[in-house]
Amino acid sequence: MVNDPRVTTLLGRLGGLYRDPARVDRDASSLLKSSVGIHLTPGISPLVQNNGDSSHCLVLQGTIAIFFRGNTYQLLVDIYLSPGYPIKPPVSFVRLADNMYLKENHAHVASDGMVYLPYTHKWDQRTHSLIEMVVAMSSVFSADPPVFTRAPAPAPQPPPAYSAYVSSSNNNNNNNNEQ
């Protein structure tokens, strides 16, 4: 398989960040060309680690398909390949579109959108792949979507219309007082 030239170019810009850039290139390119990754785009973005350290790394951003109640939905995700990849698993986040909210206390997504999957928890660089990870993510999120939408609040109703009523008897009294 020919590597995706966008990934190759980005890895060149990242210099010697990865121990095995050929593997990173091959894995990312394979995902981008697969049916589950065709709506992802490669880029470079900072990833902040739990210890507060930050480093720019390859990120695959876009949507993955989930299937819920007979419908297909596109879920926004960011998949970071940290400098420790492929020894360390990818770090993924669910991102929110307009009017979307994260489901509270979701079993696989933290309040910051970070994804926790059994597949990545048991990551083994020799047997695991980005494609299989996205398939696992799609499967888990199809069973229990991590996001939902709220119907917009109804617009406030205008106050009831009223008409000003001026009593003609008051006007006559006022006119009589003026004379």
mmCIF file of C-alpha atoms in Angstrom, residues 38-172:
data_model
loop_
_atom_site.group_PDB
_atom_site.id
_atom_site.type_symbol
_atom_site.label_atom_id
_atom_site.label_comp_id
_atom_site.label_asym_id
_atom_site.label_seq_id
_atom_site.Cartn_x
_atom_site.Cartn_y
_atom_site.Cartn_z
ATOM 1 C CA ILE A 38 -12.235 8.028 4.964
ATOM 2 C CA HIS A 39 -13.767 11.005 6.795
ATOM 3 C CA LEU A 40 -10.587 11.683 8.778
ATOM 4 C CA THR A 41 -7.914 14.218 7.834
ATOM 5 C CA PRO A 42 -4.317 14.283 9.080
ATOM 6 C CA GLY A 43 -2.877 17.304 10.820
ATOM 7 C CA ILE A 44 -0.458 18.435 13.505
ATOM 8 C CA SER A 45 -1.768 19.512 16.876
ATOM 9 C CA PRO A 46 -0.473 19.818 20.432
ATOM 10 C CA LEU A 47 -1.356 16.999 22.796
ATOM 11 C CA VAL A 48 -1.219 17.759 26.513
ATOM 12 C CA GLN A 49 -0.258 14.709 28.569
ATOM 13 C CA ASN A 50 -1.628 13.962 32.048
ATOM 14 C CA ASN A 51 1.616 15.264 33.578
ATOM 15 C CA GLY A 52 1.123 18.641 31.874
ATOM 16 C CA ASP A 53 3.774 18.137 29.190
ATOM 17 C CA SER A 54 2.709 19.172 25.712
ATOM 18 C CA SER A 55 4.072 18.092 22.361
ATOM 19 C CA HIS A 56 2.967 18.544 18.781
ATOM 20 C CA CYS A 57 2.076 15.264 17.146
ATOM 21 C CA LEU A 58 0.142 13.733 14.284
ATOM 22 C CA VAL A 59 -3.625 13.907 14.733
ATOM 23 C CA LEU A 60 -6.359 12.390 12.594
ATOM 24 C CA GLN A 61 -9.456 14.580 12.818
ATOM 25 C CA GLY A 62 -12.912 14.186 11.393
ATOM 26 C CA THR A 63 -15.826 11.825 11.806
ATOM 27 C CA ILE A 64 -16.431 8.142 12.294
ATOM 28 C CA ALA A 65 -19.743 6.431 11.656
ATOM 29 C CA ILE A 66 -21.889 5.119 14.471
ATOM 30 C CA PHE A 67 -25.162 3.278 14.020
ATOM 31 C CA PHE A 68 -27.955 3.972 16.494
ATOM 32 C CA ARG A 69 -31.636 3.044 16.325
ATOM 33 C CA GLY A 70 -31.479 2.287 12.629
ATOM 34 C CA ASN A 71 -29.708 5.509 11.661
ATOM 35 C CA THR A 72 -26.112 6.337 10.789
ATOM 36 C CA TYR A 73 -24.545 9.297 12.571
ATOM 37 C CA GLN A 74 -21.140 10.911 12.091
ATOM 38 C CA LEU A 75 -19.318 11.387 15.396
ATOM 39 C CA LEU A 76 -16.564 14.024 15.552
ATOM 40 C CA VAL A 77 -13.266 12.633 16.857
ATOM 41 C CA ASP A 78 -9.596 13.536 17.189
ATOM 42 C CA ILE A 79 -7.145 10.620 17.214
ATOM 43 C CA TYR A 80 -3.677 11.634 18.412
ATOM 44 C CA LEU A 81 -0.609 9.538 17.739
ATOM 45 C CA SER A 82 1.526 10.562 20.708
ATOM 46 C CA PRO A 83 5.334 10.538 20.452
ATOM 47 C CA GLY A 84 5.287 7.085 22.100
ATOM 48 C CA TYR A 85 3.195 5.547 19.298
ATOM 49 C CA PRO A 86 3.097 2.632 18.342
ATOM 50 C CA ILE A 87 4.373 1.381 21.696
ATOM 51 C CA LYS A 88 1.774 3.551 23.419
ATOM 52 C CA PRO A 89 -1.832 3.519 22.186
ATOM 53 C CA PRO A 90 -3.452 6.402 20.333
ATOM 54 C CA VAL A 91 -5.194 9.023 22.460
ATOM 55 C CA SER A 92 -8.685 9.829 21.220
ATOM 56 C CA PHE A 93 -11.226 12.517 22.018
ATOM 57 C CA VAL A 94 -14.875 12.936 21.106
ATOM 58 C CA ARG A 95 -15.502 16.480 19.890
ATOM 59 C CA LEU A 96 -18.821 18.276 19.975
ATOM 60 C CA ALA A 97 -20.706 19.779 17.062
ATOM 61 C CA ASP A 98 -23.131 22.660 17.573
ATOM 62 C CA ASN A 99 -26.036 21.800 19.885
ATOM 63 C CA MET A 100 -24.315 18.557 20.961
ATOM 64 C CA TYR A 101 -23.512 17.618 24.538
ATOM 65 C CA LEU A 102 -21.448 14.869 26.144
ATOM 66 C CA LYS A 103 -23.471 12.308 28.011
ATOM 67 C CA GLU A 104 -22.615 12.577 31.717
ATOM 68 C CA ASN A 105 -20.922 9.573 33.343
ATOM 69 C CA HIS A 106 -20.459 7.774 30.034
ATOM 70 C CA ALA A 107 -18.629 4.471 30.521
ATOM 71 C CA HIS A 108 -16.082 5.223 27.773
ATOM 72 C CA VAL A 109 -15.814 9.021 27.529
ATOM 73 C CA ALA A 110 -14.601 11.380 30.253
ATOM 74 C CA SER A 111 -16.073 14.837 30.804
ATOM 75 C CA ASP A 112 -13.232 16.349 28.706
ATOM 76 C CA GLY A 113 -14.126 14.062 25.785
ATOM 77 C CA MET A 114 -11.203 11.661 26.251
ATOM 78 C CA VAL A 115 -12.076 8.164 25.054
ATOM 79 C CA TYR A 116 -11.356 5.076 27.176
ATOM 80 C CA LEU A 117 -11.716 1.764 25.354
ATOM 81 C CA PRO A 118 -10.819 -1.772 26.416
ATOM 82 C CA TYR A 119 -9.102 -2.062 23.016
ATOM 83 C CA THR A 120 -6.633 0.745 23.743
ATOM 84 C CA HIS A 121 -6.265 -0.263 27.401
ATOM 85 C CA LYS A 122 -4.910 -3.617 26.192
ATOM 86 C CA TRP A 123 -2.921 -2.048 23.329
ATOM 87 C CA ASP A 124 -0.203 -4.275 21.860
ATOM 88 C CA GLN A 125 1.731 -2.744 18.988
ATOM 89 C CA ARG A 126 2.297 -6.190 17.454
ATOM 90 C CA THR A 127 -1.374 -7.117 17.156
ATOM 91 C CA HIS A 128 -3.434 -3.916 17.351
ATOM 92 C CA SER A 129 -4.111 -1.367 14.624
ATOM 93 C CA LEU A 130 -5.682 2.048 14.150
ATOM 94 C CA ILE A 131 -8.325 0.558 11.863
ATOM 95 C CA GLU A 132 -9.369 -2.006 14.472
ATOM 96 C CA MET A 133 -9.383 0.724 17.138
ATOM 97 C CA VAL A 134 -11.797 2.858 15.083
ATOM 98 C CA VAL A 135 -13.979 -0.209 14.460
ATOM 99 C CA ALA A 136 -14.015 -0.846 18.236
ATOM 100 C CA MET A 137 -14.826 2.818 18.902
ATOM 101 C CA SER A 138 -17.678 2.734 16.393
ATOM 102 C CA SER A 139 -19.041 -0.467 17.927
ATOM 103 C CA VAL A 140 -18.889 0.820 21.515
ATOM 104 C CA PHE A 141 -20.436 4.175 20.593
ATOM 105 C CA SER A 142 -23.141 2.566 18.464
ATOM 106 C CA ALA A 143 -24.270 0.619 21.542
ATOM 107 C CA ASP A 144 -24.074 3.688 23.799
ATOM 108 C CA PRO A 145 -23.603 7.028 22.008
ATOM 109 C CA PRO A 146 -21.471 9.446 24.052
ATOM 110 C CA VAL A 147 -23.221 12.553 22.722
ATOM 111 C CA PHE A 148 -26.762 13.785 22.444
ATOM 112 C CA THR A 149 -28.550 16.819 21.169
ATOM 113 C CA ARG A 150 -31.004 18.984 23.005
ATOM 114 C CA ALA A 151 -33.884 20.558 21.200
ATOM 115 C CA PRO A 152 -33.434 24.302 21.201
ATOM 116 C CA ALA A 153 -35.432 26.044 23.892
ATOM 117 C CA PRO A 154 -38.672 27.419 22.525
ATOM 118 C CA ALA A 155 -38.610 31.118 21.829
ATOM 119 C CA PRO A 156 -40.301 33.119 24.557
ATOM 120 C CA GLN A 157 -43.877 33.972 23.744
ATOM 121 C CA PRO A 158 -44.604 37.677 23.353
ATOM 122 C CA PRO A 159 -46.827 39.126 26.048
ATOM 123 C CA PRO A 160 -50.510 39.148 25.178
ATOM 124 C CA ALA A 161 -51.546 42.109 23.108
ATOM 125 C CA TYR A 162 -53.621 44.721 24.852
ATOM 126 C CA SER A 163 -55.178 47.900 23.646
ATOM 127 C CA ALA A 164 -54.987 51.157 25.443
ATOM 128 C CA TYR A 165 -58.433 52.235 26.475
ATOM 129 C CA VAL A 166 -59.039 55.807 27.288
ATOM 130 C CA SER A 167 -62.404 56.507 28.805
ATOM 131 C CA SER A 168 -64.258 59.249 27.014
ATOM 132 C CA SER A 169 -65.813 60.268 30.317
ATOM 133 C CA ASN A 170 -62.335 60.991 31.721
ATOM 134 C CA ASN A 171 -61.533 63.087 28.690
ATOM 135 C CA ASN A 172 -64.765 65.054 29.123
#
